[in-house]
Amino acid sequence: MDIEALLHKESVDTSLENTGKEGALEEMAGLLPEKVLSDKQQFLRDVHARENEGSTGIGFGFAIPHAKSSGVDEAAIAVGKSPAGIEWASMDGQPAEVVFLIAVPEESAGDEHLKILQQLSKKMMDETFRSELKQAGTKEAVIDILSGI
């Protein structure tokens, strides 16, 4: 699974405006290209349903909300950074500064989203990786860091 292939330059925002989870998810879904989402609202409902099962805030200032959804036509990832942080009910109680929103089509979701989650989660254990992502100030820098996964 090539993370870089799922990440479009326009799907990266290094200064999210929304500081609440709901608004940030809406803002990030808006970053995904039109070819990715056939039904943005359905995708957001599915993301919220997943969040209701348990927070996707993994700690260290990161959250990985995700959903397999009939509103998604093509797998993709949006990345949002919030210097102020977003309350995400993370495991460590800390706000999310970097959020990865993973969109996967329902019909091809078998293990695709699990592979993406596994790759990202594994990298999150690397303190240098986390620090570099938090400090990245441009879309290009974020993509460069993620292309190493």
PDB file of C-alpha atoms in Angstrom:
ATOM      1  CA  MET A   1       0.000   0.000   0.000  1.00  0.00           C
ATOM      2  CA  ASP A   2       1.593   3.243  -1.200  1.00  0.00           C
ATOM      3  CA  ILE A   3       0.557   6.082   1.121  1.00  0.00           C
ATOM      4  CA  GLU A   4       1.943   8.674  -1.285  1.00  0.00           C
ATOM      5  CA  ALA A   5      -0.340   7.413  -4.079  1.00  0.00           C
ATOM      6  CA  LEU A   6      -3.370   8.014  -1.830  1.00  0.00           C
ATOM      7  CA  LEU A   7      -2.326  11.536  -0.928  1.00  0.00           C
ATOM      8  CA  HIS A   8      -3.074  14.448  -3.259  1.00  0.00           C
ATOM      9  CA  LYS A   9      -1.369  17.804  -2.779  1.00  0.00           C
ATOM     10  CA  GLU A  10      -4.742  19.535  -2.520  1.00  0.00           C
ATOM     11  CA  SER A  11      -5.674  17.101   0.277  1.00  0.00           C
ATOM     12  CA  VAL A  12      -3.124  18.572   2.684  1.00  0.00           C
ATOM     13  CA  ASP A  13      -3.864  21.602   4.871  1.00  0.00           C
ATOM     14  CA  THR A  14      -1.168  22.820   7.251  1.00  0.00           C
ATOM     15  CA  SER A  15      -3.440  25.259   9.089  1.00  0.00           C
ATOM     16  CA  LEU A  16      -6.932  23.920   9.684  1.00  0.00           C
ATOM     17  CA  GLU A  17      -9.371  26.663  10.655  1.00  0.00           C
ATOM     18  CA  ASN A  18     -11.711  24.512  12.747  1.00  0.00           C
ATOM     19  CA  THR A  19     -10.656  23.702  16.294  1.00  0.00           C
ATOM     20  CA  GLY A  20     -13.513  21.263  16.994  1.00  0.00           C
ATOM     21  CA  LYS A  21     -13.594  17.658  15.806  1.00  0.00           C
ATOM     22  CA  GLU A  22     -16.872  17.995  13.870  1.00  0.00           C
ATOM     23  CA  GLY A  23     -15.746  21.097  11.994  1.00  0.00           C
ATOM     24  CA  ALA A  24     -12.277  19.703  11.340  1.00  0.00           C
ATOM     25  CA  LEU A  25     -13.726  16.507   9.839  1.00  0.00           C
ATOM     26  CA  GLU A  26     -16.011  18.559   7.574  1.00  0.00           C
ATOM     27  CA  GLU A  27     -13.100  20.790   6.557  1.00  0.00           C
ATOM     28  CA  MET A  28     -10.840  17.819   5.843  1.00  0.00           C
ATOM     29  CA  ALA A  29     -13.484  15.941   3.836  1.00  0.00           C
ATOM     30  CA  GLY A  30     -13.669  19.090   1.708  1.00  0.00           C
ATOM     31  CA  LEU A  31      -9.969  18.673   0.892  1.00  0.00           C
ATOM     32  CA  LEU A  32     -10.542  15.345  -0.853  1.00  0.00           C
ATOM     33  CA  PRO A  33     -10.769  15.589  -4.665  1.00  0.00           C
ATOM     34  CA  GLU A  34     -14.195  15.225  -6.293  1.00  0.00           C
ATOM     35  CA  LYS A  35     -13.166  11.919  -7.877  1.00  0.00           C
ATOM     36  CA  VAL A  36     -12.723  10.455  -4.368  1.00  0.00           C
ATOM     37  CA  LEU A  37     -16.111  11.234  -2.824  1.00  0.00           C
ATOM     38  CA  SER A  38     -19.408  10.565  -4.562  1.00  0.00           C
ATOM     39  CA  ASP A  39     -21.356  11.478  -1.409  1.00  0.00           C
ATOM     40  CA  LYS A  40     -19.473  13.631   1.092  1.00  0.00           C
ATOM     41  CA  GLN A  41     -22.302  13.604   3.633  1.00  0.00           C
ATOM     42  CA  GLN A  42     -22.543   9.799   3.581  1.00  0.00           C
ATOM     43  CA  PHE A  43     -18.798   9.569   4.077  1.00  0.00           C
ATOM     44  CA  LEU A  44     -18.975  11.973   7.036  1.00  0.00           C
ATOM     45  CA  ARG A  45     -21.849   9.969   8.567  1.00  0.00           C
ATOM     46  CA  ASP A  46     -19.697   6.847   8.284  1.00  0.00           C
ATOM     47  CA  VAL A  47     -16.684   8.611   9.825  1.00  0.00           C
ATOM     48  CA  HIS A  48     -18.856   9.815  12.728  1.00  0.00           C
ATOM     49  CA  ALA A  49     -20.282   6.309  13.193  1.00  0.00           C
ATOM     50  CA  ARG A  50     -16.713   4.988  13.444  1.00  0.00           C
ATOM     51  CA  GLU A  51     -15.788   7.725  15.941  1.00  0.00           C
ATOM     52  CA  ASN A  52     -18.813   6.758  18.035  1.00  0.00           C
ATOM     53  CA  GLU A  53     -17.359   3.238  18.351  1.00  0.00           C
ATOM     54  CA  GLY A  54     -14.235   4.700  19.944  1.00  0.00           C
ATOM     55  CA  SER A  55     -11.982   7.684  19.457  1.00  0.00           C
ATOM     56  CA  THR A  56      -9.439   7.532  16.660  1.00  0.00           C
ATOM     57  CA  GLY A  57      -7.195   9.884  18.620  1.00  0.00           C
ATOM     58  CA  ILE A  58      -4.116   7.680  19.015  1.00  0.00           C
ATOM     59  CA  GLY A  59      -2.148  10.067  21.207  1.00  0.00           C
ATOM     60  CA  PHE A  60       1.130  11.924  20.678  1.00  0.00           C
ATOM     61  CA  GLY A  61      -0.934  14.726  19.070  1.00  0.00           C
ATOM     62  CA  PHE A  62      -2.288  12.525  16.262  1.00  0.00           C
ATOM     63  CA  ALA A  63      -5.701  11.240  15.176  1.00  0.00           C
ATOM     64  CA  ILE A  64      -6.546   8.841  12.348  1.00  0.00           C
ATOM     65  CA  PRO A  65     -10.293   9.074  11.649  1.00  0.00           C
ATOM     66  CA  HIS A  66     -11.362   6.664   8.935  1.00  0.00           C
ATOM     67  CA  ALA A  67     -14.316   4.989   7.307  1.00  0.00           C
ATOM     68  CA  LYS A  68     -15.184   2.540   4.627  1.00  0.00           C
ATOM     69  CA  SER A  69     -18.129   4.144   2.926  1.00  0.00           C
ATOM     70  CA  SER A  70     -20.507   3.851  -0.002  1.00  0.00           C
ATOM     71  CA  GLY A  71     -19.883   7.599  -0.421  1.00  0.00           C
ATOM     72  CA  VAL A  72     -16.264   6.936  -1.431  1.00  0.00           C
ATOM     73  CA  ASP A  73     -15.321   6.008  -5.010  1.00  0.00           C
ATOM     74  CA  GLU A  74     -11.536   5.908  -4.636  1.00  0.00           C
ATOM     75  CA  ALA A  75      -9.258   5.413  -1.622  1.00  0.00           C
ATOM     76  CA  ALA A  76      -7.537   8.587  -0.462  1.00  0.00           C
ATOM     77  CA  ILE A  77      -6.039  10.321   2.554  1.00  0.00           C
ATOM     78  CA  ALA A  78      -6.393  13.934   3.667  1.00  0.00           C
ATOM     79  CA  VAL A  79      -3.933  15.403   6.162  1.00  0.00           C
ATOM     80  CA  GLY A  80      -4.749  18.367   8.349  1.00  0.00           C
ATOM     81  CA  LYS A  81      -2.584  20.189  10.848  1.00  0.00           C
ATOM     82  CA  SER A  82      -3.902  22.338  13.660  1.00  0.00           C
ATOM     83  CA  PRO A  83      -1.273  24.345  15.519  1.00  0.00           C
ATOM     84  CA  ALA A  84      -3.841  25.059  18.270  1.00  0.00           C
ATOM     85  CA  GLY A  85      -4.809  21.397  18.499  1.00  0.00           C
ATOM     86  CA  ILE A  86      -8.236  19.759  18.268  1.00  0.00           C
ATOM     87  CA  GLU A  87      -9.883  18.010  21.218  1.00  0.00           C
ATOM     88  CA  TRP A  88     -10.184  14.418  19.967  1.00  0.00           C
ATOM     89  CA  ALA A  89     -10.717  12.361  23.127  1.00  0.00           C
ATOM     90  CA  SER A  90      -7.290  10.862  22.493  1.00  0.00           C
ATOM     91  CA  MET A  91      -5.926   8.016  24.576  1.00  0.00           C
ATOM     92  CA  ASP A  92      -3.397  10.303  26.243  1.00  0.00           C
ATOM     93  CA  GLY A  93      -5.851  13.188  26.739  1.00  0.00           C
ATOM     94  CA  GLN A  94      -3.837  15.483  24.461  1.00  0.00           C
ATOM     95  CA  PRO A  95      -5.368  17.406  21.531  1.00  0.00           C
ATOM     96  CA  ALA A  96      -4.679  16.274  17.970  1.00  0.00           C
ATOM     97  CA  GLU A  97      -2.243  18.492  16.093  1.00  0.00           C
ATOM     98  CA  VAL A  98      -2.038  16.264  13.015  1.00  0.00           C
ATOM     99  CA  VAL A  99      -5.058  14.424  11.629  1.00  0.00           C
ATOM    100  CA  PHE A 100      -5.100  11.788   8.899  1.00  0.00           C
ATOM    101  CA  LEU A 101      -8.567  11.292   7.366  1.00  0.00           C
ATOM    102  CA  ILE A 102      -8.721   7.969   5.510  1.00  0.00           C
ATOM    103  CA  ALA A 103     -11.465   7.373   2.939  1.00  0.00           C
ATOM    104  CA  VAL A 104     -11.942   3.878   1.499  1.00  0.00           C
ATOM    105  CA  PRO A 105     -14.709   2.583  -0.788  1.00  0.00           C
ATOM    106  CA  GLU A 106     -17.059   0.209   1.007  1.00  0.00           C
ATOM    107  CA  GLU A 107     -16.881  -2.485  -1.671  1.00  0.00           C
ATOM    108  CA  SER A 108     -13.077  -2.661  -1.696  1.00  0.00           C
ATOM    109  CA  ALA A 109     -12.599  -2.070   1.988  1.00  0.00           C
ATOM    110  CA  GLY A 110     -11.756  -5.662   2.915  1.00  0.00           C
ATOM    111  CA  ASP A 111      -8.326  -4.996   4.320  1.00  0.00           C
ATOM    112  CA  GLU A 112      -7.220  -1.897   2.410  1.00  0.00           C
ATOM    113  CA  HIS A 113      -8.024   0.537   5.218  1.00  0.00           C
ATOM    114  CA  LEU A 114      -6.401  -1.808   7.733  1.00  0.00           C
ATOM    115  CA  LYS A 115      -3.157  -1.792   5.727  1.00  0.00           C
ATOM    116  CA  ILE A 116      -3.194   2.010   5.613  1.00  0.00           C
ATOM    117  CA  LEU A 117      -3.905   2.218   9.350  1.00  0.00           C
ATOM    118  CA  GLN A 118      -1.184  -0.307  10.086  1.00  0.00           C
ATOM    119  CA  GLN A 119       1.422   1.617   8.106  1.00  0.00           C
ATOM    120  CA  LEU A 120       0.533   4.951   9.704  1.00  0.00           C
ATOM    121  CA  SER A 121       0.287   3.512  13.214  1.00  0.00           C
ATOM    122  CA  LYS A 122       3.656   1.815  12.865  1.00  0.00           C
ATOM    123  CA  LYS A 123       5.285   5.104  11.829  1.00  0.00           C
ATOM    124  CA  MET A 124       3.630   6.905  14.751  1.00  0.00           C
ATOM    125  CA  MET A 125       5.908   4.969  17.097  1.00  0.00           C
ATOM    126  CA  ASP A 126       8.865   6.864  15.609  1.00  0.00           C
ATOM    127  CA  GLU A 127       9.394  10.056  17.616  1.00  0.00           C
ATOM    128  CA  THR A 128      11.444  11.660  14.835  1.00  0.00           C
ATOM    129  CA  PHE A 129       8.672  11.017  12.306  1.00  0.00           C
ATOM    130  CA  ARG A 130       6.055  12.556  14.639  1.00  0.00           C
ATOM    131  CA  SER A 131       8.237  15.578  15.323  1.00  0.00           C
ATOM    132  CA  GLU A 132       8.977  16.169  11.635  1.00  0.00           C
ATOM    133  CA  LEU A 133       5.280  16.026  10.752  1.00  0.00           C
ATOM    134  CA  LYS A 134       4.334  18.441  13.518  1.00  0.00           C
ATOM    135  CA  GLN A 135       7.026  20.879  12.371  1.00  0.00           C
ATOM    136  CA  ALA A 136       6.278  20.618   8.625  1.00  0.00           C
ATOM    137  CA  GLY A 137       5.026  24.018   7.512  1.00  0.00           C
ATOM    138  CA  THR A 138       4.127  23.364   3.894  1.00  0.00           C
ATOM    139  CA  LYS A 139       2.084  20.849   1.923  1.00  0.00           C
ATOM    140  CA  GLU A 140       5.235  19.793   0.118  1.00  0.00           C
ATOM    141  CA  ALA A 141       7.061  19.117   3.381  1.00  0.00           C
ATOM    142  CA  VAL A 142       4.174  16.985   4.666  1.00  0.00           C
ATOM    143  CA  ILE A 143       4.091  14.978   1.425  1.00  0.00           C
ATOM    144  CA  ASP A 144       7.876  14.524   1.475  1.00  0.00           C
ATOM    145  CA  ILE A 145       7.747  13.139   5.002  1.00  0.00           C
ATOM    146  CA  LEU A 146       4.847  10.807   4.199  1.00  0.00           C
ATOM    147  CA  SER A 147       6.446   9.586   0.966  1.00  0.00           C
ATOM    148  CA  GLY A 148       8.957   7.753   3.151  1.00  0.00           C
ATOM    149  CA  ILE A 149       6.288   5.370   4.485  1.00  0.00           C
TER     150      ILE A 149
END
